[in-house]
PDB file of C-alpha atoms and ligand atoms in Angstrom:
ATOM      1  CA  MET A  29      18.791  12.749  15.623  1.00  0.00           C
ATOM      2  CA  PRO A  30      16.727   9.548  15.799  1.00  0.00           C
ATOM      3  CA  THR A  31      13.978   9.327  18.374  1.00  0.00           C
ATOM      4  CA  LEU A  32      12.507   6.331  20.169  1.00  0.00           C
ATOM      5  CA  LYS A  33       8.795   6.518  20.921  1.00  0.00           C
ATOM      6  CA  TYR A  34       7.023   4.069  23.209  1.00  0.00           C
ATOM      7  CA  TYR A  35       3.385   3.074  22.703  1.00  0.00           C
ATOM      8  CA  GLY A  36       3.071   0.856  25.763  1.00  0.00           C
ATOM      9  CA  HIS A  37       3.526  -2.923  26.015  1.00  0.00           C
ATOM     10  CA  SER A  38       6.337  -3.823  23.549  1.00  0.00           C
ATOM     11  CA  ALA A  39       5.496  -1.323  20.809  1.00  0.00           C
ATOM     12  CA  PHE A  40       7.998   1.288  19.658  1.00  0.00           C
ATOM     13  CA  ARG A  41       8.757   3.606  16.794  1.00  0.00           C
ATOM     14  CA  ILE A  42      12.275   4.628  15.817  1.00  0.00           C
ATOM     15  CA  GLN A  43      12.335   7.592  13.500  1.00  0.00           C
ATOM     16  CA  ASP A  44      14.674  10.155  11.974  1.00  0.00           C
ATOM     17  CA  ASN A  45      14.260  12.564   9.051  1.00  0.00           C
ATOM     18  CA  GLN A  46      14.529   9.767   6.529  1.00  0.00           C
ATOM     19  CA  HIS A  47      13.267   6.548   8.054  1.00  0.00           C
ATOM     20  CA  THR A  48      10.394   5.352  10.222  1.00  0.00           C
ATOM     21  CA  VAL A  49      10.475   1.893  11.745  1.00  0.00           C
ATOM     22  CA  PHE A  50       7.874   0.330  14.034  1.00  0.00           C
ATOM     23  CA  ILE A  51       8.571  -2.574  16.367  1.00  0.00           C
ATOM     24  CA  ASP A  52       5.698  -4.872  17.427  1.00  0.00           C
ATOM     25  CA  PRO A  53       2.988  -2.276  16.555  1.00  0.00           C
ATOM     26  CA  TYR A  54       0.275  -3.332  18.982  1.00  0.00           C
ATOM     27  CA  LEU A  55      -1.605  -0.033  18.891  1.00  0.00           C
ATOM     28  CA  SER A  56      -5.406  -0.058  18.440  1.00  0.00           C
ATOM     29  CA  GLY A  57      -6.013  -3.089  20.662  1.00  0.00           C
ATOM     30  CA  ASN A  58      -3.408  -2.080  23.223  1.00  0.00           C
ATOM     31  CA  PRO A  59      -5.063  -0.970  26.485  1.00  0.00           C
ATOM     32  CA  LEU A  60      -2.099   1.370  27.095  1.00  0.00           C
ATOM     33  CA  CYS A  61      -2.304   2.958  23.651  1.00  0.00           C
ATOM     34  CA  GLY A  62      -5.570   2.761  21.685  1.00  0.00           C
ATOM     35  CA  LEU A  63      -4.116   4.562  18.671  1.00  0.00           C
ATOM     36  CA  ASP A  64      -5.881   4.080  15.327  1.00  0.00           C
ATOM     37  CA  PRO A  65      -3.202   2.980  12.843  1.00  0.00           C
ATOM     38  CA  LYS A  66      -4.912   5.262  10.278  1.00  0.00           C
ATOM     39  CA  GLU A  67      -3.411   8.186  12.210  1.00  0.00           C
ATOM     40  CA  ILE A  68       0.063   6.995  11.276  1.00  0.00           C
ATOM     41  CA  ASN A  69       1.235   8.217   7.896  1.00  0.00           C
ATOM     42  CA  ARG A  70       4.915   7.347   7.975  1.00  0.00           C
ATOM     43  CA  CYS A  71       6.093   3.755   8.235  1.00  0.00           C
ATOM     44  CA  ASP A  72       8.828   2.206   6.119  1.00  0.00           C
ATOM     45  CA  TYR A  73       9.541  -0.981   8.035  1.00  0.00           C
ATOM     46  CA  ILE A  74       7.816  -3.039  10.714  1.00  0.00           C
ATOM     47  CA  LEU A  75       9.977  -5.347  12.800  1.00  0.00           C
ATOM     48  CA  LEU A  76       8.223  -8.247  14.536  1.00  0.00           C
ATOM     49  CA  THR A  77       9.580 -10.298  17.422  1.00  0.00           C
ATOM     50  CA  HIS A  78       6.986 -13.096  17.153  1.00  0.00           C
ATOM     51  CA  GLY A  79       3.476 -14.078  16.191  1.00  0.00           C
ATOM     52  CA  HIS A  80       1.443 -13.356  19.302  1.00  0.00           C
ATOM     53  CA  ALA A  81      -1.436 -10.925  18.877  1.00  0.00           C
ATOM     54  CA  ASP A  82       0.045  -8.426  21.352  1.00  0.00           C
ATOM     55  CA  HIS A  83       3.053  -8.095  18.998  1.00  0.00           C
ATOM     56  CA  ILE A  84       1.626  -8.463  15.479  1.00  0.00           C
ATOM     57  CA  GLY A  85      -1.019  -5.949  16.535  1.00  0.00           C
ATOM     58  CA  ASP A  86      -1.830  -3.563  13.650  1.00  0.00           C
ATOM     59  CA  THR A  87       0.938  -4.820  11.355  1.00  0.00           C
ATOM     60  CA  VAL A  88      -1.365  -5.627   8.433  1.00  0.00           C
ATOM     61  CA  ALA A  89      -3.212  -2.284   8.405  1.00  0.00           C
ATOM     62  CA  LEU A  90      -0.062  -0.277   9.024  1.00  0.00           C
ATOM     63  CA  ALA A  91       1.943  -2.076   6.333  1.00  0.00           C
ATOM     64  CA  GLN A  92      -0.840  -1.889   3.748  1.00  0.00           C
ATOM     65  CA  ALA A  93      -1.542   1.811   4.321  1.00  0.00           C
ATOM     66  CA  ASN A  94       2.123   2.822   4.144  1.00  0.00           C
ATOM     67  CA  ASN A  95       3.506   0.203   1.742  1.00  0.00           C
ATOM     68  CA  ALA A  96       5.893  -0.839   4.516  1.00  0.00           C
ATOM     69  CA  THR A  97       8.086  -3.942   4.543  1.00  0.00           C
ATOM     70  CA  VAL A  98       7.618  -6.410   7.389  1.00  0.00           C
ATOM     71  CA  VAL A  99      10.779  -7.939   8.822  1.00  0.00           C
ATOM     72  CA  ALA A 100       9.960 -11.162  10.645  1.00  0.00           C
ATOM     73  CA  THR A 101      11.097 -14.746  11.011  1.00  0.00           C
ATOM     74  CA  TYR A 102      10.669 -16.822   7.857  1.00  0.00           C
ATOM     75  CA  GLU A 103       7.491 -18.630   8.851  1.00  0.00           C
ATOM     76  CA  LEU A 104       5.689 -15.521  10.037  1.00  0.00           C
ATOM     77  CA  ALA A 105       6.866 -13.382   7.108  1.00  0.00           C
ATOM     78  CA  MET A 106       5.756 -15.954   4.518  1.00  0.00           C
ATOM     79  CA  PHE A 107       2.328 -16.140   6.164  1.00  0.00           C
ATOM     80  CA  LEU A 108       1.909 -12.341   6.089  1.00  0.00           C
ATOM     81  CA  ASN A 109       2.889 -12.237   2.437  1.00  0.00           C
ATOM     82  CA  ALA A 110       0.673 -15.171   1.410  1.00  0.00           C
ATOM     83  CA  LYS A 111      -2.467 -13.968   3.218  1.00  0.00           C
ATOM     84  CA  TYR A 112      -2.141 -10.174   3.011  1.00  0.00           C
ATOM     85  CA  THR A 113       0.381  -9.670   0.148  1.00  0.00           C
ATOM     86  CA  LEU A 114       2.571  -7.615   2.453  1.00  0.00           C
ATOM     87  CA  LYS A 115       6.110  -6.765   1.412  1.00  0.00           C
ATOM     88  CA  ILE A 116       8.341  -8.924   3.578  1.00  0.00           C
ATOM     89  CA  HIS A 117      11.933  -9.558   4.520  1.00  0.00           C
ATOM     90  CA  PRO A 118      12.263 -13.003   6.153  1.00  0.00           C
ATOM     91  CA  MET A 119      15.102 -13.673   8.589  1.00  0.00           C
ATOM     92  CA  ALA A 120      16.053 -16.176  11.307  1.00  0.00           C
ATOM     93  CA  PRO A 121      17.835 -16.030  14.698  1.00  0.00           C
ATOM     94  CA  GLY A 122      21.545 -15.299  14.389  1.00  0.00           C
ATOM     95  CA  GLY A 123      21.077 -13.630  11.022  1.00  0.00           C
ATOM     96  CA  ALA A 124      21.639  -9.946  10.348  1.00  0.00           C
ATOM     97  CA  HIS A 125      20.764  -7.755   7.394  1.00  0.00           C
ATOM     98  CA  THR A 126      21.496  -4.136   6.586  1.00  0.00           C
ATOM     99  CA  PHE A 127      18.433  -2.094   5.650  1.00  0.00           C
ATOM    100  CA  PRO A 128      18.378   1.576   4.545  1.00  0.00           C
ATOM    101  CA  PHE A 129      17.908   2.670   8.189  1.00  0.00           C
ATOM    102  CA  GLY A 130      20.563   0.370   9.652  1.00  0.00           C
ATOM    103  CA  ARG A 131      21.356  -3.181  10.570  1.00  0.00           C
ATOM    104  CA  VAL A 132      18.989  -5.631  12.224  1.00  0.00           C
ATOM    105  CA  LYS A 133      20.214  -8.814  13.834  1.00  0.00           C
ATOM    106  CA  MET A 134      17.706 -11.339  15.068  1.00  0.00           C
ATOM    107  CA  THR A 135      18.781 -12.614  18.467  1.00  0.00           C
ATOM    108  CA  PRO A 136      17.506 -15.651  20.363  1.00  0.00           C
ATOM    109  CA  ALA A 137      14.486 -15.399  22.642  1.00  0.00           C
ATOM    110  CA  ILE A 138      13.014 -18.125  24.790  1.00  0.00           C
ATOM    111  CA  HIS A 139       9.238 -17.963  24.540  1.00  0.00           C
ATOM    112  CA  GLY A 140       6.179 -19.760  23.148  1.00  0.00           C
ATOM    113  CA  VAL A 141       6.147 -20.576  19.434  1.00  0.00           C
ATOM    114  CA  GLY A 142       2.376 -20.772  18.932  1.00  0.00           C
ATOM    115  CA  ALA A 143       0.489 -17.954  17.261  1.00  0.00           C
ATOM    116  CA  ASP A 144      -2.864 -16.339  17.934  1.00  0.00           C
ATOM    117  CA  PRO A 145      -5.383 -16.341  15.098  1.00  0.00           C
ATOM    118  CA  MET A 146      -5.593 -13.039  13.229  1.00  0.00           C
ATOM    119  CA  PRO A 147      -8.784 -10.978  13.760  1.00  0.00           C
ATOM    120  CA  ASP A 148     -10.093 -12.315  10.405  1.00  0.00           C
ATOM    121  CA  GLY A 149      -9.565 -15.917  11.536  1.00  0.00           C
ATOM    122  CA  ASN A 150      -6.399 -16.665   9.542  1.00  0.00           C
ATOM    123  CA  GLN A 151      -4.024 -18.781  11.600  1.00  0.00           C
ATOM    124  CA  PRO A 152      -0.305 -17.928  11.468  1.00  0.00           C
ATOM    125  CA  PRO A 153       2.002 -20.956  11.642  1.00  0.00           C
ATOM    126  CA  PRO A 154       4.139 -21.717  14.690  1.00  0.00           C
ATOM    127  CA  ASN A 155       7.122 -19.351  14.574  1.00  0.00           C
ATOM    128  CA  THR A 156      10.362 -18.851  16.454  1.00  0.00           C
ATOM    129  CA  PRO A 157      10.340 -15.873  18.831  1.00  0.00           C
ATOM    130  CA  VAL A 158      13.306 -13.513  18.511  1.00  0.00           C
ATOM    131  CA  GLY A 159      14.860 -10.407  19.962  1.00  0.00           C
ATOM    132  CA  LEU A 160      16.154  -7.566  17.806  1.00  0.00           C
ATOM    133  CA  LEU A 161      19.538  -5.909  17.885  1.00  0.00           C
ATOM    134  CA  ILE A 162      19.127  -2.764  15.809  1.00  0.00           C
ATOM    135  CA  SER A 163      22.070  -0.625  14.782  1.00  0.00           C
ATOM    136  CA  TRP A 164      20.433   2.560  13.603  1.00  0.00           C
ATOM    137  CA  GLY A 165      22.643   4.310  11.056  1.00  0.00           C
ATOM    138  CA  LYS A 166      25.590   2.337  12.467  1.00  0.00           C
ATOM    139  CA  THR A 167      25.828   4.658  15.478  1.00  0.00           C
ATOM    140  CA  LYS A 168      22.963   3.873  17.853  1.00  0.00           C
ATOM    141  CA  HIS A 169      22.432   0.360  19.113  1.00  0.00           C
ATOM    142  CA  ILE A 170      19.036  -0.666  20.407  1.00  0.00           C
ATOM    143  CA  TYR A 171      18.296  -4.108  21.826  1.00  0.00           C
ATOM    144  CA  HIS A 172      14.621  -5.100  21.986  1.00  0.00           C
ATOM    145  CA  ALA A 173      14.532  -8.421  23.795  1.00  0.00           C
ATOM    146  CA  GLY A 174      11.054  -9.393  22.557  1.00  0.00           C
ATOM    147  CA  ASP A 175       9.212 -11.775  24.871  1.00  0.00           C
ATOM    148  CA  THR A 176      11.827 -13.898  26.549  1.00  0.00           C
ATOM    149  CA  ALA A 177      13.123 -15.707  29.559  1.00  0.00           C
ATOM    150  CA  LEU A 178      16.518 -14.780  30.970  1.00  0.00           C
ATOM    151  CA  PHE A 179      19.349 -16.590  29.195  1.00  0.00           C
ATOM    152  CA  GLY A 180      23.102 -16.424  29.740  1.00  0.00           C
ATOM    153  CA  ASP A 181      23.927 -15.658  26.121  1.00  0.00           C
ATOM    154  CA  MET A 182      22.577 -12.140  26.608  1.00  0.00           C
ATOM    155  CA  LYS A 183      26.178 -11.568  27.667  1.00  0.00           C
ATOM    156  CA  LEU A 184      27.244 -12.299  24.072  1.00  0.00           C
ATOM    157  CA  ILE A 185      24.773  -9.734  22.751  1.00  0.00           C
ATOM    158  CA  GLY A 186      26.277  -7.140  25.087  1.00  0.00           C
ATOM    159  CA  GLU A 187      29.752  -8.062  23.873  1.00  0.00           C
ATOM    160  CA  GLU A 188      28.837  -7.638  20.211  1.00  0.00           C
ATOM    161  CA  VAL A 189      28.111  -3.914  20.450  1.00  0.00           C
ATOM    162  CA  LYS A 190      27.897  -1.316  23.192  1.00  0.00           C
ATOM    163  CA  ILE A 191      24.122  -1.200  23.543  1.00  0.00           C
ATOM    164  CA  ASP A 192      22.724   2.317  23.962  1.00  0.00           C
ATOM    165  CA  VAL A 193      19.187   1.308  24.911  1.00  0.00           C
ATOM    166  CA  ALA A 194      17.955  -2.113  25.989  1.00  0.00           C
ATOM    167  CA  CYS A 195      14.203  -2.739  26.177  1.00  0.00           C
ATOM    168  CA  LEU A 196      13.513  -5.641  28.531  1.00  0.00           C
ATOM    169  CA  PRO A 197      10.224  -7.337  29.434  1.00  0.00           C
ATOM    170  CA  ILE A 198       9.568  -7.241  33.179  1.00  0.00           C
ATOM    171  CA  GLY A 199       5.901  -8.281  33.496  1.00  0.00           C
ATOM    172  CA  ASP A 200       6.557 -11.877  34.600  1.00  0.00           C
ATOM    173  CA  ASN A 201       4.227 -14.828  33.858  1.00  0.00           C
ATOM    174  CA  PHE A 202       4.888 -14.865  30.061  1.00  0.00           C
ATOM    175  CA  THR A 203       8.395 -13.330  30.159  1.00  0.00           C
ATOM    176  CA  MET A 204      11.133 -12.378  32.581  1.00  0.00           C
ATOM    177  CA  GLY A 205       9.947 -10.786  35.793  1.00  0.00           C
ATOM    178  CA  ILE A 206      11.729  -8.002  37.611  1.00  0.00           C
ATOM    179  CA  ASP A 207      14.416 -10.190  39.213  1.00  0.00           C
ATOM    180  CA  ASP A 208      15.436 -11.886  35.979  1.00  0.00           C
ATOM    181  CA  ALA A 209      15.247  -8.652  33.964  1.00  0.00           C
ATOM    182  CA  ALA A 210      17.553  -7.043  36.538  1.00  0.00           C
ATOM    183  CA  ARG A 211      19.943  -9.977  36.135  1.00  0.00           C
ATOM    184  CA  ALA A 212      19.713  -9.522  32.354  1.00  0.00           C
ATOM    185  CA  SER A 213      20.820  -5.905  32.798  1.00  0.00           C
ATOM    186  CA  THR A 214      24.067  -7.085  34.391  1.00  0.00           C
ATOM    187  CA  LEU A 215      24.751  -9.345  31.376  1.00  0.00           C
ATOM    188  CA  LEU A 216      23.985  -6.793  28.654  1.00  0.00           C
ATOM    189  CA  GLY A 217      25.943  -3.792  29.930  1.00  0.00           C
ATOM    190  CA  ALA A 218      23.686  -1.298  28.152  1.00  0.00           C
ATOM    191  CA  ASN A 219      23.801   2.443  28.759  1.00  0.00           C
ATOM    192  CA  LEU A 220      20.062   2.641  29.442  1.00  0.00           C
ATOM    193  CA  TYR A 221      17.317   0.153  30.301  1.00  0.00           C
ATOM    194  CA  ILE A 222      13.651   0.595  29.447  1.00  0.00           C
ATOM    195  CA  PRO A 223      11.122  -1.805  31.006  1.00  0.00           C
ATOM    196  CA  ILE A 224       8.456  -3.182  28.654  1.00  0.00           C
ATOM    197  CA  HIS A 225       5.679  -5.792  28.563  1.00  0.00           C
ATOM    198  CA  PHE A 226       4.117  -4.870  31.924  1.00  0.00           C
ATOM    199  CA  ASN A 227       0.826  -3.456  33.263  1.00  0.00           C
ATOM    200  CA  THR A 228      -0.980  -3.954  29.955  1.00  0.00           C
ATOM    201  CA  PHE A 229      -3.055  -6.718  31.518  1.00  0.00           C
ATOM    202  CA  GLU A 230      -3.790  -7.767  35.101  1.00  0.00           C
ATOM    203  CA  ILE A 231      -1.608 -10.893  34.770  1.00  0.00           C
ATOM    204  CA  ILE A 232       1.535  -8.843  33.977  1.00  0.00           C
ATOM    205  CA  LYS A 233       1.021  -6.139  36.595  1.00  0.00           C
ATOM    206  CA  VAL A 234       4.295  -5.224  38.316  1.00  0.00           C
ATOM    207  CA  ASP A 235       5.874  -2.093  39.761  1.00  0.00           C
ATOM    208  CA  PRO A 236       8.432  -0.762  37.239  1.00  0.00           C
ATOM    209  CA  LEU A 237      10.014   1.324  40.020  1.00  0.00           C
ATOM    210  CA  ALA A 238      11.165  -1.930  41.619  1.00  0.00           C
ATOM    211  CA  PHE A 239      12.946  -2.783  38.366  1.00  0.00           C
ATOM    212  CA  ALA A 240      14.462   0.708  38.124  1.00  0.00           C
ATOM    213  CA  PHE A 241      15.700   0.408  41.712  1.00  0.00           C
ATOM    214  CA  ARG A 242      17.395  -2.917  40.988  1.00  0.00           C
ATOM    215  CA  VAL A 243      18.973  -1.679  37.743  1.00  0.00           C
ATOM    216  CA  GLU A 244      20.272   1.497  39.367  1.00  0.00           C
ATOM    217  CA  LYS A 245      21.608  -0.466  42.321  1.00  0.00           C
ATOM    218  CA  GLY A 246      23.617  -2.438  39.775  1.00  0.00           C
ATOM    219  CA  GLY A 247      25.134   0.808  38.504  1.00  0.00           C
ATOM    220  CA  HIS A 248      23.036   1.164  35.335  1.00  0.00           C
ATOM    221  CA  LYS A 249      20.524   3.748  34.178  1.00  0.00           C
ATOM    222  CA  CYS A 250      16.826   3.045  33.790  1.00  0.00           C
ATOM    223  CA  LYS A 251      14.021   5.099  32.259  1.00  0.00           C
ATOM    224  CA  ILE A 252      10.384   4.170  32.685  1.00  0.00           C
ATOM    225  CA  LEU A 253       8.668   5.479  29.567  1.00  0.00           C
ATOM    226  CA  LYS A 254       5.000   6.394  29.662  1.00  0.00           C
ATOM    227  CA  PRO A 255       2.963   5.265  26.668  1.00  0.00           C
ATOM    228  CA  GLY A 256       3.287   8.066  24.095  1.00  0.00           C
ATOM    229  CA  GLU A 257       6.612   9.267  25.497  1.00  0.00           C
ATOM    230  CA  LYS A 258       9.534   9.839  23.180  1.00  0.00           C
ATOM    231  CA  ILE A 259      13.275  10.100  23.846  1.00  0.00           C
ATOM    232  CA  ASP A 260      16.249  11.104  21.722  1.00  0.00           C
ATOM    233  CA  LEU A 261      18.597   8.270  20.903  1.00  0.00           C
TER     234      LEU A 261
HETATM  235 NI1   NI B  16       4.402 -13.427  23.307  1.00  0.00          NI
HETATM  236 MN1   MN B  17       3.741 -10.700  24.534  1.00  0.00          MN
END
């Protein structure tokens, strides 16, 4: 059975006996995590939602140490290959591809396109932010919204598959806040909602219980994961 592990902020790992996939592996610099990527010895793929430092995180170290392939939008993927010779799979919003672990579709996200410089000073190009609709082994559907505003076409994402778990940013300021994330939950129709992208920094401090209350009032389930917590999918 695949498991979903949360590292705080927007960082996750999905893993089963055969495959290990990280999403936005912001680990060592993440105030909610602080994990040294050297402690991770299984990683086949890294999925990136966009080029901000709190999402690229430890991608380079993690990919190099584990010979992992980075799945990202074209501009970001080409940069990571050119500067760090990482194995890449470039995609763009609306496109899907089937990998050994399952299918990934890049979904729209409304967010900033600029990129933070890498710790070594290399500057990634502007890149389109995306969400990720992951169909793990064809049976479990996970929607990671990335950093995004609320948009009405989330309804279309919910119509495409019955989403098992939807990870939605709630921290406000840079992404949806609690009200808009709760409205998103009514559009997506997922079985379970997990709040992300909150309380990592002062500027995105919110009470996740307020989100859970709103989601549950709308008739949906919500689970607030603690950094390091893992659930079965
Ligand atoms: Ni961002
Ligand atoms: Mn972010």
